[in-house]
Amino acid sequence: SFFSCHLIYFLYNCYCIKKDFNENKRIIIDDIEFIGSTLWTNFLAHGQEYYLASKEFIQKHWTPENAFIIENNQKINLTVDFAEQKSNIALNYLENKLNYKHNGKRVVISHFPPTKLSTELAYINDKLNSYWINDFDYLFKDISLWIHGHIHQSKNYIHPSGTHVVCNPRGNLKKIMNNSFDPNLIIEI
């Protein structure tokens, strides 16, 4: 099957919004299982030093004016505790769904990257990586394609598990556009 990344996001979001989407949902289209989750960052995934640096960054930069979500028609300010709680929920959800055997192909869509392999080259040793990137390589089993966002550089590679990993962000319209964004990207699943 051929799907563009935009079509996958569109189908997933339309279905989930119609079904009172919060997050952590699964749909099947033409025997292809789509599993979606924000997959919030697990700040401890990179170790205590990275956790402390990310926590300090968040406490300084996440304010009620710029760091919040709307959930059940309520504004919720983002905090480290909130993000960690959401990360645990997302991780449990994905572990549960990925342990279930699906006879067709499987696509996972997440906002946060699931693996350090998606780290942008300029940030390989950055202390804030636990804010940007997860380290959940053990989740990669029987997945045909994993699409993620959150970083500002395109990624298109094969994970050691054999999973095709793609990130194709357009960029931040107010700051920097991604020069490697491919508006015509088509992926065969």
PDB file of C-alpha atoms in Angstrom, residues 15-153:
ATOM      1  CA  TYR A  15     -10.929   9.020  12.635  1.00  0.00           C
ATOM      2  CA  CYS A  16      -9.761   9.809  16.136  1.00  0.00           C
ATOM      3  CA  ILE A  17     -11.355  13.252  16.351  1.00  0.00           C
ATOM      4  CA  LYS A  18     -14.659  11.759  15.223  1.00  0.00           C
ATOM      5  CA  LYS A  19     -14.287   9.153  17.962  1.00  0.00           C
ATOM      6  CA  ASP A  20     -13.593  11.788  20.666  1.00  0.00           C
ATOM      7  CA  PHE A  21      -9.837  11.485  20.284  1.00  0.00           C
ATOM      8  CA  ASN A  22      -7.637  12.109  23.272  1.00  0.00           C
ATOM      9  CA  GLU A  23      -4.569  10.018  22.417  1.00  0.00           C
ATOM     10  CA  ASN A  24      -3.472   6.390  22.370  1.00  0.00           C
ATOM     11  CA  LYS A  25      -5.758   5.039  19.682  1.00  0.00           C
ATOM     12  CA  ARG A  26      -5.670   2.211  17.163  1.00  0.00           C
ATOM     13  CA  ILE A  27      -7.419   1.774  13.822  1.00  0.00           C
ATOM     14  CA  ILE A  28      -7.179  -0.751  10.999  1.00  0.00           C
ATOM     15  CA  ILE A  29      -7.436   0.329   7.361  1.00  0.00           C
ATOM     16  CA  ASP A  30      -7.105  -2.342   4.647  1.00  0.00           C
ATOM     17  CA  ASP A  31      -5.431  -4.794   7.062  1.00  0.00           C
ATOM     18  CA  ILE A  32      -2.863  -2.171   8.081  1.00  0.00           C
ATOM     19  CA  GLU A  33      -2.924  -1.450  11.797  1.00  0.00           C
ATOM     20  CA  PHE A  34      -2.263   2.174  12.744  1.00  0.00           C
ATOM     21  CA  ILE A  35      -1.313   2.746  16.376  1.00  0.00           C
ATOM     22  CA  GLY A  36      -1.031   6.341  17.504  1.00  0.00           C
ATOM     23  CA  SER A  37       0.334   7.921  20.643  1.00  0.00           C
ATOM     24  CA  THR A  38       1.999  11.167  21.576  1.00  0.00           C
ATOM     25  CA  LEU A  39       4.647   8.966  23.269  1.00  0.00           C
ATOM     26  CA  TRP A  40       5.602  11.736  25.659  1.00  0.00           C
ATOM     27  CA  THR A  41       9.292  11.934  26.481  1.00  0.00           C
ATOM     28  CA  ASN A  42      10.569   9.725  29.258  1.00  0.00           C
ATOM     29  CA  PHE A  43      12.998  12.150  30.866  1.00  0.00           C
ATOM     30  CA  LEU A  44      14.897   9.418  32.717  1.00  0.00           C
ATOM     31  CA  ALA A  45      15.572   7.360  29.574  1.00  0.00           C
ATOM     32  CA  HIS A  46      18.978   8.985  29.059  1.00  0.00           C
ATOM     33  CA  GLY A  47      20.111   8.916  32.685  1.00  0.00           C
ATOM     34  CA  GLN A  48      20.073  11.211  35.702  1.00  0.00           C
ATOM     35  CA  GLU A  49      22.371  13.910  34.257  1.00  0.00           C
ATOM     36  CA  TYR A  50      20.163  14.369  31.187  1.00  0.00           C
ATOM     37  CA  TYR A  51      17.037  14.250  33.362  1.00  0.00           C
ATOM     38  CA  LEU A  52      18.269  17.088  35.582  1.00  0.00           C
ATOM     39  CA  ALA A  53      19.271  19.254  32.608  1.00  0.00           C
ATOM     40  CA  SER A  54      15.897  18.727  30.919  1.00  0.00           C
ATOM     41  CA  LYS A  55      13.989  19.355  34.132  1.00  0.00           C
ATOM     42  CA  GLU A  56      15.855  22.633  34.676  1.00  0.00           C
ATOM     43  CA  PHE A  57      15.177  23.673  31.074  1.00  0.00           C
ATOM     44  CA  ILE A  58      11.482  22.883  31.375  1.00  0.00           C
ATOM     45  CA  GLN A  59      11.055  24.685  34.672  1.00  0.00           C
ATOM     46  CA  LYS A  60      12.635  27.756  33.085  1.00  0.00           C
ATOM     47  CA  HIS A  61      10.851  27.696  29.717  1.00  0.00           C
ATOM     48  CA  TRP A  62       7.474  26.018  30.245  1.00  0.00           C
ATOM     49  CA  THR A  63       5.143  28.770  31.429  1.00  0.00           C
ATOM     50  CA  PRO A  64       1.331  28.769  31.663  1.00  0.00           C
ATOM     51  CA  GLU A  65       1.314  31.069  28.610  1.00  0.00           C
ATOM     52  CA  ASN A  66       3.364  28.850  26.299  1.00  0.00           C
ATOM     53  CA  ALA A  67       3.230  25.301  27.645  1.00  0.00           C
ATOM     54  CA  PHE A  68      -0.232  23.865  28.034  1.00  0.00           C
ATOM     55  CA  ILE A  69      -2.638  21.461  26.420  1.00  0.00           C
ATOM     56  CA  ILE A  70      -6.405  21.391  26.265  1.00  0.00           C
ATOM     57  CA  GLU A  71      -7.815  18.148  27.603  1.00  0.00           C
ATOM     58  CA  ASN A  72     -11.530  17.576  28.131  1.00  0.00           C
ATOM     59  CA  ASN A  73     -12.110  21.291  27.453  1.00  0.00           C
ATOM     60  CA  GLN A  74      -9.750  22.244  30.284  1.00  0.00           C
ATOM     61  CA  LYS A  75      -6.423  24.023  30.024  1.00  0.00           C
ATOM     62  CA  ILE A  76      -3.685  21.986  31.698  1.00  0.00           C
ATOM     63  CA  ASN A  77      -0.292  23.576  32.298  1.00  0.00           C
ATOM     64  CA  LEU A  78       2.579  21.328  31.334  1.00  0.00           C
ATOM     65  CA  THR A  79       4.968  20.294  34.070  1.00  0.00           C
ATOM     66  CA  VAL A  80       7.654  17.628  34.337  1.00  0.00           C
ATOM     67  CA  ASP A  81       5.358  15.542  36.550  1.00  0.00           C
ATOM     68  CA  PHE A  82       2.505  15.814  34.041  1.00  0.00           C
ATOM     69  CA  ALA A  83       4.779  14.846  31.127  1.00  0.00           C
ATOM     70  CA  GLU A  84       6.204  11.887  33.068  1.00  0.00           C
ATOM     71  CA  GLN A  85       2.711  10.687  33.922  1.00  0.00           C
ATOM     72  CA  LYS A  86       1.646  10.969  30.257  1.00  0.00           C
ATOM     73  CA  SER A  87       4.831   9.179  29.189  1.00  0.00           C
ATOM     74  CA  ASN A  88       4.060   6.225  31.459  1.00  0.00           C
ATOM     75  CA  ILE A  89       0.478   6.007  30.160  1.00  0.00           C
ATOM     76  CA  ALA A  90       1.652   6.159  26.523  1.00  0.00           C
ATOM     77  CA  LEU A  91       4.390   3.619  27.093  1.00  0.00           C
ATOM     78  CA  ASN A  92       2.006   1.163  28.780  1.00  0.00           C
ATOM     79  CA  TYR A  93      -0.471   1.625  25.935  1.00  0.00           C
ATOM     80  CA  LEU A  94       2.134   0.994  23.232  1.00  0.00           C
ATOM     81  CA  GLU A  95       3.623  -1.992  25.054  1.00  0.00           C
ATOM     82  CA  ASN A  96       0.151  -3.507  25.342  1.00  0.00           C
ATOM     83  CA  LYS A  97      -0.764  -2.925  21.671  1.00  0.00           C
ATOM     84  CA  LEU A  98       2.619  -4.029  20.330  1.00  0.00           C
ATOM     85  CA  ASN A  99       2.506  -7.274  22.323  1.00  0.00           C
ATOM     86  CA  TYR A 100      -0.760  -8.117  20.546  1.00  0.00           C
ATOM     87  CA  LYS A 101      -0.131 -10.062  17.335  1.00  0.00           C
ATOM     88  CA  HIS A 102      -1.506  -8.376  14.205  1.00  0.00           C
ATOM     89  CA  ASN A 103      -1.575 -10.472  11.023  1.00  0.00           C
ATOM     90  CA  GLY A 104      -1.201  -7.489   8.693  1.00  0.00           C
ATOM     91  CA  LYS A 105       1.300  -4.675   8.522  1.00  0.00           C
ATOM     92  CA  ARG A 106       1.671  -2.273  11.424  1.00  0.00           C
ATOM     93  CA  VAL A 107       2.333   1.485  11.451  1.00  0.00           C
ATOM     94  CA  VAL A 108       3.050   3.440  14.630  1.00  0.00           C
ATOM     95  CA  ILE A 109       2.556   7.210  14.619  1.00  0.00           C
ATOM     96  CA  SER A 110       3.959   9.238  17.513  1.00  0.00           C
ATOM     97  CA  HIS A 111       4.798  12.834  18.145  1.00  0.00           C
ATOM     98  CA  PHE A 112       7.993  12.160  20.100  1.00  0.00           C
ATOM     99  CA  PRO A 113      10.749  10.071  18.474  1.00  0.00           C
ATOM    100  CA  PRO A 114      10.951   6.530  19.874  1.00  0.00           C
ATOM    101  CA  THR A 115      14.713   6.011  19.479  1.00  0.00           C
ATOM    102  CA  LYS A 116      18.001   7.847  19.904  1.00  0.00           C
ATOM    103  CA  LEU A 117      18.718   6.998  16.269  1.00  0.00           C
ATOM    104  CA  SER A 118      16.495   9.956  15.346  1.00  0.00           C
ATOM    105  CA  THR A 119      18.691  12.435  17.216  1.00  0.00           C
ATOM    106  CA  GLU A 120      19.683  15.334  14.996  1.00  0.00           C
ATOM    107  CA  LEU A 121      23.441  15.270  14.324  1.00  0.00           C
ATOM    108  CA  ALA A 122      23.989  18.679  15.911  1.00  0.00           C
ATOM    109  CA  TYR A 123      22.523  17.376  19.184  1.00  0.00           C
ATOM    110  CA  ILE A 124      24.132  13.935  19.566  1.00  0.00           C
ATOM    111  CA  ASN A 125      25.607  14.705  23.021  1.00  0.00           C
ATOM    112  CA  ASP A 126      23.212  17.470  24.043  1.00  0.00           C
ATOM    113  CA  LYS A 127      22.109  17.325  27.686  1.00  0.00           C
ATOM    114  CA  LEU A 128      18.540  18.193  26.641  1.00  0.00           C
ATOM    115  CA  ASN A 129      18.105  15.057  24.529  1.00  0.00           C
ATOM    116  CA  SER A 130      15.842  13.505  27.131  1.00  0.00           C
ATOM    117  CA  TYR A 131      13.450  16.360  26.385  1.00  0.00           C
ATOM    118  CA  TRP A 132      13.473  15.698  22.637  1.00  0.00           C
ATOM    119  CA  ILE A 133      14.125  11.993  22.111  1.00  0.00           C
ATOM    120  CA  ASN A 134      13.028   8.730  23.730  1.00  0.00           C
ATOM    121  CA  ASP A 135      15.101   5.589  24.093  1.00  0.00           C
ATOM    122  CA  PHE A 136      12.525   2.850  23.518  1.00  0.00           C
ATOM    123  CA  ASP A 137      14.274   0.601  21.022  1.00  0.00           C
ATOM    124  CA  TYR A 138      12.790  -2.456  22.717  1.00  0.00           C
ATOM    125  CA  LEU A 139       9.355  -1.450  21.352  1.00  0.00           C
ATOM    126  CA  PHE A 140      10.445  -2.146  17.755  1.00  0.00           C
ATOM    127  CA  LYS A 141       8.913  -5.534  17.042  1.00  0.00           C
ATOM    128  CA  ASP A 142       6.746  -6.454  14.075  1.00  0.00           C
ATOM    129  CA  ILE A 143       6.403  -2.812  12.985  1.00  0.00           C
ATOM    130  CA  SER A 144       6.553  -1.995   9.285  1.00  0.00           C
ATOM    131  CA  LEU A 145       6.734   1.789   9.661  1.00  0.00           C
ATOM    132  CA  TRP A 146       7.162   4.251  12.530  1.00  0.00           C
ATOM    133  CA  ILE A 147       6.380   7.895  11.763  1.00  0.00           C
ATOM    134  CA  HIS A 148       7.306  10.500  14.349  1.00  0.00           C
ATOM    135  CA  GLY A 149       7.670  14.234  14.731  1.00  0.00           C
ATOM    136  CA  HIS A 150       9.045  16.630  17.382  1.00  0.00           C
ATOM    137  CA  ILE A 151      12.429  17.161  15.761  1.00  0.00           C
ATOM    138  CA  HIS A 152      13.076  19.696  13.031  1.00  0.00           C
ATOM    139  CA  GLN A 153      15.173  17.592  10.668  1.00  0.00           C
TER     140      GLN A 153
END
